[in-house]
């Protein structure tokens, strides 16, 4: 039976042109903002200048921190937190993709965190010391993918001798406001648009396929968003200026990972844990890594849960079920999922990620790294089924 508590306090201001409301939205939180950006896309598009003047018009002075890298590093984030502290900032505004928004959340918490900020992150065998205070966080996404704008998670690579990409989830990391203007995503190139769609799909499909049984409402919610994305995602890839398509994809990214779909499902995201290892080691875009790993994991996991995977095939892709055994129906659904990813331009094989020659030793290393983030009492990565090191290696082999 489902039992759960749900909490998500983020005020969402959504729609084309909503950037104009940033000043009004931020003003209640103070007069000085650290405006965090990535490596220049928002300057090139003019979004940065617009955001600064909107904030200044509202009486908010802006201190800039630029240079958050994709797959952000904790060392960069710690530097930014020093800037926020010295600059006496009242709030942190993340203007960019998931990397920038995640970094902004961790910056906001690091400002008050006593001790080593690594301790707030999930690491197997260690109880995280979650942040209890953070500067007010405002998110302004420029790329539809992670859903970070309206959730309490943040992912970063601890880049000391450990080099581990892991996450923190804490109540204080919920943004106070998310100003979500799909017009800001019009400049996202085709490849990152497709990777974003792959990430959104993974949040939905992983939740759907790893959750507990008996969640009919969550199932239908997830199916609805997946099907909407299968319809609108290709339009956004095909024509980046299609604002309606950008809008639907942006909304899907929020709904997929703001907690609604996961409520009561007790789900975990094992494929995400494995992908984080790849993006930490090889700086691969998160959604590209997921496009490679998801179909392989699905083929592995379908054997353990053919009913659910057959339901996925039937309901999402409308595949006929009569006279079919569940596993072959499930596999056909997975083939369709993979075909979709390819059709929008995502890689679906490890060999396409530019890693170079992949050895068996590397596969074992990646499996061990993934288990350093999370493992259950029996040393397995949580999910359905829980994955032993050998299982992760098998999945990686299936993705070669
Ligand atoms: O750095 P800039 O110059 O801004 O360029 C970025 C970057 O190169 C560019 N970009 C962003 N908006 C653009 C744009 N280019 C043109 N026009 C725009 N409007 O896109 C590139 C990728 O950006 P990034 O932020 O790295 O991508 P994404 O949004 O996919 O975020 C990925 C990060 O989020 C984490 C991932 O692990 C990864 O570190 N995740 C965060 C989650 C969360 N907080 O809930 C959940 C996810 O599962 C994920 O793990
Ligand atoms: Zn993701």
Tab-separated table of C-alpha atoms and ligand atoms in Angstrom:
chain	number	residue	atom	x	y	z
A	1	UNK	CA	0.000	0.000	0.000
A	2	UNK	CA	1.168	3.499	-0.735
A	3	UNK	CA	1.959	5.814	2.159
A	4	UNK	CA	3.814	9.036	1.736
A	5	UNK	CA	4.411	12.620	2.713
A	6	UNK	CA	4.679	15.224	-0.006
A	7	UNK	CA	6.279	18.645	0.206
A	8	UNK	CA	7.359	21.037	-2.505
A	9	UNK	CA	7.282	24.730	-1.586
A	10	UNK	CA	8.747	26.183	-4.806
A	11	UNK	CA	6.685	28.970	-6.339
A	12	UNK	CA	6.581	28.352	-10.070
A	13	UNK	CA	6.219	31.223	-12.515
A	14	UNK	CA	5.903	29.545	-15.888
A	15	UNK	CA	5.429	30.752	-19.432
A	16	UNK	CA	6.950	32.531	-22.402
A	17	UNK	CA	8.102	35.989	-21.372
A	18	UNK	CA	8.122	35.222	-17.649
A	19	UNK	CA	11.760	36.335	-17.309
A	20	UNK	CA	10.279	39.831	-17.003
A	21	UNK	CA	8.931	38.797	-13.602
A	22	UNK	CA	12.326	37.883	-12.184
A	23	UNK	CA	12.819	41.206	-10.402
A	24	UNK	CA	9.449	41.143	-8.678
A	25	UNK	CA	9.934	37.483	-7.785
A	26	UNK	CA	13.379	38.062	-6.267
A	27	UNK	CA	12.777	41.345	-4.458
A	28	UNK	CA	11.232	39.823	-1.299
A	29	UNK	CA	14.526	38.013	-0.668
A	30	UNK	CA	16.819	41.028	-0.472
A	31	UNK	CA	18.812	43.609	-2.372
A	32	UNK	CA	21.917	41.782	-3.473
A	33	UNK	CA	22.042	38.656	-5.599
A	34	UNK	CA	24.812	36.322	-6.642
A	35	UNK	CA	23.913	35.601	-10.259
A	36	UNK	CA	25.442	32.262	-11.182
A	37	UNK	CA	25.987	31.307	-14.829
A	38	UNK	CA	27.832	28.708	-16.884
A	39	UNK	CA	30.418	29.144	-19.570
A	40	UNK	CA	28.855	31.861	-21.635
A	41	UNK	CA	25.710	30.673	-23.441
A	42	UNK	CA	23.550	33.168	-21.532
A	43	UNK	CA	25.883	36.020	-22.414
A	44	UNK	CA	25.868	35.057	-26.065
A	45	UNK	CA	22.071	34.880	-26.155
A	46	UNK	CA	21.615	38.200	-24.351
A	47	UNK	CA	19.709	36.515	-21.519
A	48	UNK	CA	22.322	37.517	-18.961
A	49	UNK	CA	22.095	41.243	-19.772
A	50	UNK	CA	18.310	41.098	-19.707
A	51	UNK	CA	18.300	39.335	-16.341
A	52	UNK	CA	20.716	41.879	-14.873
A	53	UNK	CA	18.678	44.867	-16.003
A	54	UNK	CA	15.403	43.297	-14.811
A	55	UNK	CA	16.982	42.708	-11.390
A	56	UNK	CA	18.508	46.163	-11.214
A	57	UNK	CA	15.210	47.775	-12.132
A	58	UNK	CA	13.710	45.972	-9.146
A	59	UNK	CA	16.392	47.446	-6.884
A	60	UNK	CA	18.573	44.345	-6.703
A	61	UNK	CA	22.304	44.704	-7.263
A	62	UNK	CA	24.012	41.825	-9.002
A	63	UNK	CA	27.297	40.100	-8.315
A	64	UNK	CA	28.255	37.744	-11.131
A	65	UNK	CA	29.812	34.314	-10.778
A	66	UNK	CA	30.494	32.769	-14.163
A	67	UNK	CA	32.231	29.585	-15.221
A	68	UNK	CA	30.176	26.790	-13.698
A	69	UNK	CA	31.167	23.833	-15.831
A	70	UNK	CA	28.761	21.184	-17.153
A	71	UNK	CA	28.858	18.369	-14.557
A	72	UNK	CA	29.859	20.962	-11.955
A	73	UNK	CA	32.817	20.500	-9.639
A	74	UNK	CA	32.577	21.047	-5.926
A	75	UNK	CA	35.817	23.059	-5.981
A	76	UNK	CA	34.242	25.647	-8.328
A	77	UNK	CA	31.120	25.717	-6.195
A	78	UNK	CA	33.129	26.292	-3.023
A	79	UNK	CA	34.896	29.228	-4.691
A	80	UNK	CA	31.536	30.692	-5.646
A	81	UNK	CA	30.281	30.329	-2.075
A	82	UNK	CA	33.259	32.407	-0.910
A	83	UNK	CA	32.302	35.091	-3.421
A	84	UNK	CA	28.704	35.053	-2.135
A	85	UNK	CA	29.904	35.339	1.453
A	86	UNK	CA	32.393	38.122	0.801
A	87	UNK	CA	29.869	39.946	-1.368
A	88	UNK	CA	27.257	39.714	1.394
A	89	UNK	CA	24.698	38.325	-1.007
A	90	UNK	CA	21.120	37.886	0.187
A	91	UNK	CA	20.190	35.280	-2.398
A	92	UNK	CA	21.596	33.056	-5.130
A	93	UNK	CA	20.075	33.059	-8.609
A	94	UNK	CA	20.985	30.220	-10.976
A	95	UNK	CA	20.588	31.236	-14.629
A	96	UNK	CA	21.453	28.274	-16.837
A	97	UNK	CA	21.058	24.538	-17.259
A	98	UNK	CA	20.936	21.888	-14.555
A	99	UNK	CA	24.630	22.309	-13.824
A	100	UNK	CA	24.233	25.991	-13.002
A	101	UNK	CA	21.024	25.505	-11.014
A	102	UNK	CA	22.527	22.620	-9.017
A	103	UNK	CA	25.673	24.626	-8.356
A	104	UNK	CA	23.552	27.563	-7.177
A	105	UNK	CA	21.752	25.382	-4.670
A	106	UNK	CA	24.987	24.022	-3.246
A	107	UNK	CA	26.520	27.519	-3.149
A	108	UNK	CA	23.496	28.757	-1.180
A	109	UNK	CA	23.935	25.962	1.365
A	110	UNK	CA	27.742	26.107	1.518
A	111	UNK	CA	27.614	29.730	2.649
A	112	UNK	CA	26.313	28.546	6.042
A	113	UNK	CA	27.700	25.017	6.146
A	114	UNK	CA	30.119	24.333	8.931
A	115	UNK	CA	32.867	21.900	8.087
A	116	UNK	CA	33.572	20.102	4.835
A	117	UNK	CA	30.828	20.595	2.198
A	118	UNK	CA	31.558	17.081	0.918
A	119	UNK	CA	29.781	15.811	4.011
A	120	UNK	CA	26.394	16.963	2.751
A	121	UNK	CA	26.562	14.513	-0.179
A	122	UNK	CA	25.345	10.921	-0.417
A	123	UNK	CA	28.211	8.457	-0.251
A	124	UNK	CA	27.862	4.742	0.472
A	125	UNK	CA	28.678	3.863	4.049
A	126	UNK	CA	28.482	7.477	5.280
A	127	UNK	CA	25.489	9.253	6.717
A	128	UNK	CA	25.262	12.635	4.985
A	129	UNK	CA	25.192	15.682	7.236
A	130	UNK	CA	22.485	17.590	5.406
A	131	UNK	CA	22.568	21.366	5.211
A	132	UNK	CA	20.034	22.999	7.502
A	133	UNK	CA	20.330	26.533	6.208
A	134	UNK	CA	20.766	28.118	2.802
A	135	UNK	CA	20.467	31.522	1.217
A	136	UNK	CA	17.190	31.866	-0.707
A	137	UNK	CA	17.583	30.158	-4.085
A	138	UNK	CA	15.963	31.301	-7.323
A	139	UNK	CA	16.211	29.175	-10.437
A	140	UNK	CA	15.906	30.385	-14.010
A	141	UNK	CA	16.434	27.428	-16.348
A	142	UNK	CA	17.726	27.950	-19.866
A	143	UNK	CA	17.631	24.279	-20.822
A	144	UNK	CA	14.822	21.739	-20.330
A	145	UNK	CA	16.213	18.580	-18.781
A	146	UNK	CA	16.880	18.059	-15.109
A	147	UNK	CA	13.869	19.586	-13.393
A	148	UNK	CA	16.332	21.056	-10.905
A	149	UNK	CA	14.360	24.314	-11.076
A	150	UNK	CA	11.599	22.846	-8.904
A	151	UNK	CA	13.200	20.159	-6.794
A	152	UNK	CA	15.477	19.852	-3.788
A	153	UNK	CA	18.289	17.908	-5.424
A	154	UNK	CA	21.713	18.958	-6.620
A	155	UNK	CA	24.442	16.923	-8.255
A	156	UNK	CA	28.155	17.698	-8.261
A	157	UNK	CA	31.496	16.015	-8.671
A	158	UNK	CA	33.609	15.911	-5.576
A	159	UNK	CA	36.840	16.577	-7.426
A	160	UNK	CA	39.521	15.912	-4.877
A	161	UNK	CA	41.367	12.601	-4.898
A	162	UNK	CA	37.959	10.870	-4.703
A	163	UNK	CA	36.402	12.232	-7.947
A	164	UNK	CA	32.908	11.078	-7.226
A	165	UNK	CA	29.765	12.466	-8.844
A	166	UNK	CA	27.028	12.330	-6.267
A	167	UNK	CA	24.022	14.226	-5.005
A	168	UNK	CA	22.522	16.038	-2.075
A	169	UNK	CA	18.802	16.306	-1.371
A	170	UNK	CA	17.704	18.596	1.420
A	171	UNK	CA	14.658	20.646	2.274
A	172	UNK	CA	16.632	23.918	2.276
A	173	UNK	CA	17.587	23.332	-1.363
A	174	UNK	CA	14.084	23.868	-2.699
A	175	UNK	CA	14.205	27.073	-4.708
A	176	UNK	CA	11.944	29.785	-3.294
A	177	UNK	CA	10.940	30.665	-6.827
A	178	UNK	CA	11.473	29.099	-10.231
A	179	UNK	CA	11.080	31.564	-13.075
A	180	UNK	CA	10.627	29.318	-16.074
A	181	UNK	CA	10.553	31.039	-19.427
A	182	UNK	CA	10.646	28.572	-22.348
A	183	UNK	CA	11.835	31.371	-24.647
A	184	UNK	CA	15.226	31.088	-22.937
A	185	UNK	CA	15.593	27.562	-24.319
A	186	UNK	CA	15.192	28.560	-27.982
A	187	UNK	CA	18.977	28.770	-28.381
A	188	UNK	CA	19.717	25.280	-27.058
A	189	UNK	CA	21.387	23.360	-29.908
A	190	UNK	CA	19.867	20.176	-31.320
A	191	UNK	CA	22.171	17.799	-29.462
A	192	UNK	CA	21.556	19.257	-26.012
A	193	UNK	CA	17.836	19.503	-26.759
A	194	UNK	CA	17.837	15.771	-27.461
A	195	UNK	CA	19.959	14.977	-24.377
A	196	UNK	CA	17.510	16.970	-22.288
A	197	UNK	CA	14.616	14.929	-23.641
A	198	UNK	CA	16.543	11.738	-22.863
A	199	UNK	CA	17.058	12.933	-19.276
A	200	UNK	CA	13.377	13.784	-18.813
A	201	UNK	CA	12.354	10.409	-20.252
A	202	UNK	CA	14.790	8.672	-17.910
A	203	UNK	CA	13.364	10.399	-14.845
A	204	UNK	CA	9.938	9.189	-15.891
A	205	UNK	CA	10.856	5.710	-17.099
A	206	UNK	CA	13.247	4.950	-14.256
A	207	UNK	CA	10.605	6.000	-11.733
A	208	UNK	CA	7.990	3.926	-13.536
A	209	UNK	CA	10.122	0.820	-13.813
A	210	UNK	CA	11.835	0.872	-10.407
A	211	UNK	CA	8.915	1.832	-8.179
A	212	UNK	CA	6.720	-0.408	-6.044
A	213	UNK	CA	3.669	-2.222	-7.437
A	214	UNK	CA	0.171	-0.840	-6.985
A	215	UNK	CA	0.602	2.807	-8.033
A	216	UNK	CA	-2.029	3.147	-10.775
A	217	UNK	CA	-2.330	6.935	-10.589
A	218	UNK	CA	1.434	7.483	-10.707
A	219	UNK	CA	1.643	5.016	-13.613
A	220	UNK	CA	-0.883	6.966	-15.641
A	221	UNK	CA	0.730	10.291	-14.794
A	222	UNK	CA	4.118	9.035	-15.945
A	223	UNK	CA	2.686	7.449	-19.078
A	224	UNK	CA	0.905	10.704	-19.950
A	225	UNK	CA	4.062	12.758	-19.656
A	226	UNK	CA	6.157	10.207	-21.567
A	227	UNK	CA	3.647	10.089	-24.406
A	228	UNK	CA	3.459	13.878	-24.528
A	229	UNK	CA	7.216	14.029	-24.718
A	230	UNK	CA	7.348	11.441	-27.503
A	231	UNK	CA	4.986	13.706	-29.415
A	232	UNK	CA	6.474	17.151	-28.692
A	233	UNK	CA	10.141	16.339	-28.128
A	234	UNK	CA	10.956	15.649	-31.800
A	235	UNK	CA	9.324	18.954	-32.781
A	236	UNK	CA	11.656	20.835	-30.422
A	237	UNK	CA	14.662	18.995	-31.882
A	238	UNK	CA	13.513	19.508	-35.459
A	239	UNK	CA	12.828	23.212	-35.096
A	240	UNK	CA	14.490	24.887	-32.144
A	241	UNK	CA	12.374	27.989	-32.638
A	242	UNK	CA	9.113	26.114	-32.116
A	243	UNK	CA	8.114	27.858	-28.896
A	244	UNK	CA	5.092	25.641	-28.337
A	245	UNK	CA	7.260	22.513	-28.496
A	246	UNK	CA	9.894	24.109	-26.252
A	247	UNK	CA	7.135	24.974	-23.787
A	248	UNK	CA	5.759	21.437	-23.623
A	249	UNK	CA	9.228	19.943	-23.191
A	250	UNK	CA	10.048	22.454	-20.467
A	251	UNK	CA	6.875	21.658	-18.559
A	252	UNK	CA	7.547	17.940	-18.959
A	253	UNK	CA	10.998	18.391	-17.437
A	254	UNK	CA	9.489	19.976	-14.330
A	255	UNK	CA	6.646	17.502	-13.903
A	256	UNK	CA	8.964	14.550	-14.420
A	257	UNK	CA	11.191	15.284	-11.456
A	258	UNK	CA	9.483	17.621	-8.989
A	259	UNK	CA	8.154	14.741	-6.917
A	260	UNK	CA	4.590	14.432	-8.185
A	261	UNK	CA	5.194	11.343	-10.258
A	262	UNK	CA	7.392	9.700	-7.657
A	263	UNK	CA	4.975	10.308	-4.741
A	264	UNK	CA	4.342	7.023	-2.976
A	265	UNK	CA	6.323	4.923	-5.431
A	266	UNK	CA	9.426	4.496	-3.257
A	267	UNK	CA	11.440	4.537	-6.446
A	268	UNK	CA	15.188	4.730	-7.001
A	269	UNK	CA	17.196	5.650	-10.082
A	270	UNK	CA	19.983	3.063	-10.523
A	271	UNK	CA	20.697	4.037	-14.134
A	272	UNK	CA	21.298	7.593	-12.994
A	273	UNK	CA	23.868	6.388	-10.492
A	274	UNK	CA	25.751	4.497	-13.205
A	275	UNK	CA	25.544	7.438	-15.597
A	276	UNK	CA	26.912	9.837	-13.008
A	277	UNK	CA	30.045	7.706	-12.927
A	278	UNK	CA	30.465	8.110	-16.686
A	279	UNK	CA	29.830	11.843	-16.685
A	280	UNK	CA	32.232	12.299	-13.769
A	281	UNK	CA	35.038	10.366	-15.427
A	282	UNK	CA	34.588	11.421	-19.058
A	283	UNK	CA	32.587	14.662	-18.885
A	284	UNK	CA	29.791	13.245	-20.962
A	285	UNK	CA	26.504	15.174	-21.117
A	286	UNK	CA	24.220	13.493	-18.572
A	287	UNK	CA	21.350	12.900	-21.026
A	288	UNK	CA	23.686	11.368	-23.617
A	289	UNK	CA	25.012	8.914	-21.034
A	290	UNK	CA	21.484	8.010	-20.032
A	291	UNK	CA	20.450	7.367	-23.643
A	292	UNK	CA	23.209	4.770	-23.838
A	293	UNK	CA	22.543	3.126	-20.490
A	294	UNK	CA	18.741	3.141	-20.292
A	295	UNK	CA	17.997	0.629	-23.078
A	296	UNK	CA	20.742	-1.706	-21.801
A	297	UNK	CA	19.464	-1.540	-18.232
A	298	UNK	CA	15.883	-2.018	-19.427
A	299	UNK	CA	16.828	-5.186	-21.314
A	300	UNK	CA	18.552	-6.466	-18.187
A	301	UNK	CA	15.761	-5.523	-15.765
A	302	UNK	CA	12.815	-6.653	-17.939
A	303	UNK	CA	13.631	-10.282	-17.113
A	304	UNK	CA	12.923	-9.557	-13.453
A	305	UNK	CA	9.722	-7.600	-13.982
A	306	UNK	CA	8.213	-8.623	-17.332
A	307	UNK	CA	4.674	-7.566	-16.366
A	308	UNK	CA	5.638	-3.962	-15.770
A	309	UNK	CA	7.825	-3.713	-18.857
A	310	UNK	CA	5.048	-5.301	-20.949
A	311	UNK	CA	2.645	-2.683	-19.567
A	312	UNK	CA	5.147	-0.002	-20.600
A	313	UNK	CA	5.289	-1.449	-24.133
A	314	UNK	CA	1.539	-1.768	-24.417
A	315	UNK	CA	0.509	1.545	-22.964
A	316	UNK	CA	3.284	3.801	-24.234
A	317	UNK	CA	3.826	2.373	-27.691
A	318	UNK	CA	0.420	0.756	-28.187
A	319	UNK	CA	1.965	-2.631	-28.953
A	320	UNK	CA	-0.621	-5.435	-29.184
A	321	UNK	CA	-0.445	-7.869	-26.264
A	322	UNK	CA	-2.758	-10.669	-27.314
A	323	UNK	CA	-1.062	-13.981	-27.893
A	324	UNK	CA	2.330	-12.559	-26.914
A	325	UNK	CA	4.560	-13.634	-24.074
A	326	UNK	CA	5.271	-10.769	-21.726
A	327	UNK	CA	9.031	-10.709	-22.125
A	328	UNK	CA	9.028	-10.501	-25.914
A	329	UNK	CA	6.441	-7.718	-25.729
A	330	UNK	CA	8.622	-5.976	-23.132
A	331	UNK	CA	11.700	-6.230	-25.362
A	332	UNK	CA	9.806	-4.844	-28.335
A	333	UNK	CA	8.815	-1.854	-26.193
A	334	UNK	CA	12.447	-1.319	-25.223
A	335	UNK	CA	13.476	-1.486	-28.887
A	336	UNK	CA	10.923	1.247	-29.604
A	337	UNK	CA	12.267	3.368	-26.749
A	338	UNK	CA	15.794	3.020	-28.099
A	339	UNK	CA	14.622	3.769	-31.639
A	340	UNK	CA	13.035	6.974	-30.385
A	341	UNK	CA	16.264	8.077	-28.724
A	342	UNK	CA	18.184	7.410	-31.932
A	343	UNK	CA	15.580	9.222	-33.999
A	344	UNK	CA	16.164	12.457	-32.070
A	345	UNK	CA	19.933	12.134	-32.403
A	346	UNK	CA	20.995	10.573	-29.097
A	347	UNK	CA	23.824	8.051	-28.916
A	348	UNK	CA	22.721	4.609	-27.730
A	349	UNK	CA	26.071	2.823	-27.501
A	350	UNK	CA	29.059	3.391	-25.236
A	351	UNK	CA	31.268	3.390	-28.326
A	352	UNK	CA	29.560	6.629	-29.451
A	353	UNK	CA	30.521	8.596	-26.342
A	354	UNK	CA	34.088	9.345	-27.363
A	355	UNK	CA	35.621	7.385	-24.503
A	356	UNK	CA	37.986	5.524	-26.806
A	357	UNK	CA	38.832	1.853	-26.377
A	358	UNK	CA	36.770	0.342	-23.577
A	359	UNK	CA	38.321	-2.567	-21.681
A	360	UNK	CA	36.789	-5.061	-19.265
A	361	UNK	CA	38.835	-3.532	-16.511
A	362	UNK	CA	37.158	-0.181	-17.169
A	363	UNK	CA	33.689	-1.718	-16.932
A	364	UNK	CA	34.526	-3.188	-13.508
A	365	UNK	CA	35.954	0.126	-12.394
A	366	UNK	CA	32.804	1.992	-13.460
A	367	UNK	CA	30.647	-0.536	-11.595
A	368	UNK	CA	32.730	-0.093	-8.434
A	369	UNK	CA	32.548	3.680	-8.730
A	370	UNK	CA	28.746	3.589	-9.042
A	371	UNK	CA	28.542	1.492	-5.888
A	372	UNK	CA	30.583	4.080	-4.007
A	373	UNK	CA	27.619	6.432	-4.166
A	374	UNK	CA	24.896	4.084	-2.952
A	375	UNK	CA	24.586	0.457	-1.945
A	376	UNK	CA	22.231	-1.599	0.204
A	377	UNK	CA	23.208	-3.903	3.097
A	378	UNK	CA	24.169	-6.561	0.586
A	379	UNK	CA	26.419	-4.239	-1.349
A	380	UNK	CA	24.008	-3.777	-4.269
A	381	UNK	CA	22.865	-0.633	-6.069
A	382	UNK	CA	19.210	-0.131	-5.022
A	383	UNK	CA	16.597	-0.610	-7.753
A	384	UNK	CA	14.397	-3.295	-9.209
A	385	UNK	CA	16.287	-5.550	-9.240
A	386	UNK	CA	19.070	-4.398	-6.920
A	387	UNK	CA	22.293	-4.556	-8.920
A	388	UNK	CA	25.460	-6.367	-7.856
A	389	UNK	CA	28.779	-5.280	-9.299
A	390	UNK	CA	28.589	-8.120	-11.846
A	391	UNK	CA	25.087	-7.027	-12.886
A	392	UNK	CA	26.300	-3.482	-13.540
A	393	UNK	CA	29.150	-4.871	-15.617
A	394	UNK	CA	26.661	-6.978	-17.596
A	395	UNK	CA	24.520	-3.899	-18.269
A	396	UNK	CA	27.586	-1.944	-19.382
A	397	UNK	CA	28.553	-4.816	-21.700
A	398	UNK	CA	25.071	-4.748	-23.180
A	399	UNK	CA	25.645	-1.046	-23.953
A	400	UNK	CA	28.990	-1.517	-25.741
B	1	LIG	O1	27.753	26.548	-19.707
B	1	LIG	P1	26.895	27.229	-20.740
B	1	LIG	O2	27.682	28.142	-21.600
B	1	LIG	O3	25.691	27.879	-20.142
B	1	LIG	O4	26.386	26.108	-21.777
B	1	LIG	C1	25.528	25.019	-21.428
B	1	LIG	C2	26.274	23.690	-21.403
B	1	LIG	O5	27.344	23.686	-22.280
B	1	LIG	C3	24.543	24.814	-22.552
B	1	LIG	N1	23.325	25.631	-22.458
B	1	LIG	C4	22.497	25.775	-21.402
B	1	LIG	N2	21.463	26.581	-21.734
B	1	LIG	C5	21.656	26.968	-23.020
B	1	LIG	C6	22.836	26.355	-23.490
B	1	LIG	N3	23.307	26.543	-24.751
B	1	LIG	C7	22.591	27.355	-25.562
B	1	LIG	N4	21.449	27.952	-25.173
B	1	LIG	C8	20.940	27.784	-23.920
B	1	LIG	N5	19.779	28.363	-23.575
B	1	LIG	O6	24.173	23.439	-22.446
B	1	LIG	C9	25.275	22.693	-21.943
B	1	LIG	C10	24.787	21.709	-20.894
B	1	LIG	O7	24.335	22.388	-19.751
B	1	LIG	P2	24.088	21.611	-18.384
B	1	LIG	O8	23.581	22.578	-17.403
B	1	LIG	O9	25.294	20.828	-18.010
B	1	LIG	O10	22.955	20.555	-18.814
B	1	LIG	P3	21.751	19.928	-18.022
B	1	LIG	O11	20.654	20.898	-17.845
B	1	LIG	O12	21.448	18.669	-18.708
B	1	LIG	O13	22.343	19.634	-16.550
B	1	LIG	C11	23.130	18.496	-16.314
B	1	LIG	C12	23.572	18.436	-14.876
B	1	LIG	O14	22.453	18.277	-13.973
B	1	LIG	C13	22.602	17.075	-13.205
B	1	LIG	C14	23.434	16.213	-14.115
B	1	LIG	O15	24.031	15.130	-13.448
B	1	LIG	C15	24.455	17.203	-14.648
B	1	LIG	O16	25.454	17.447	-13.701
B	1	LIG	N6	21.288	16.561	-12.799
B	1	LIG	C16	20.591	17.255	-11.871
B	1	LIG	C17	19.375	16.814	-11.392
B	1	LIG	C18	18.603	17.536	-10.356
B	1	LIG	N7	19.125	18.565	-9.754
B	1	LIG	O17	17.499	17.169	-10.042
B	1	LIG	C19	18.765	15.573	-11.855
B	1	LIG	C20	19.380	15.028	-13.081
B	1	LIG	O18	19.099	13.665	-13.140
B	1	LIG	C21	20.848	15.253	-13.228
B	1	LIG	O19	21.607	14.288	-12.546
B	2	LIG	ZN1	18.717	12.924	-14.906
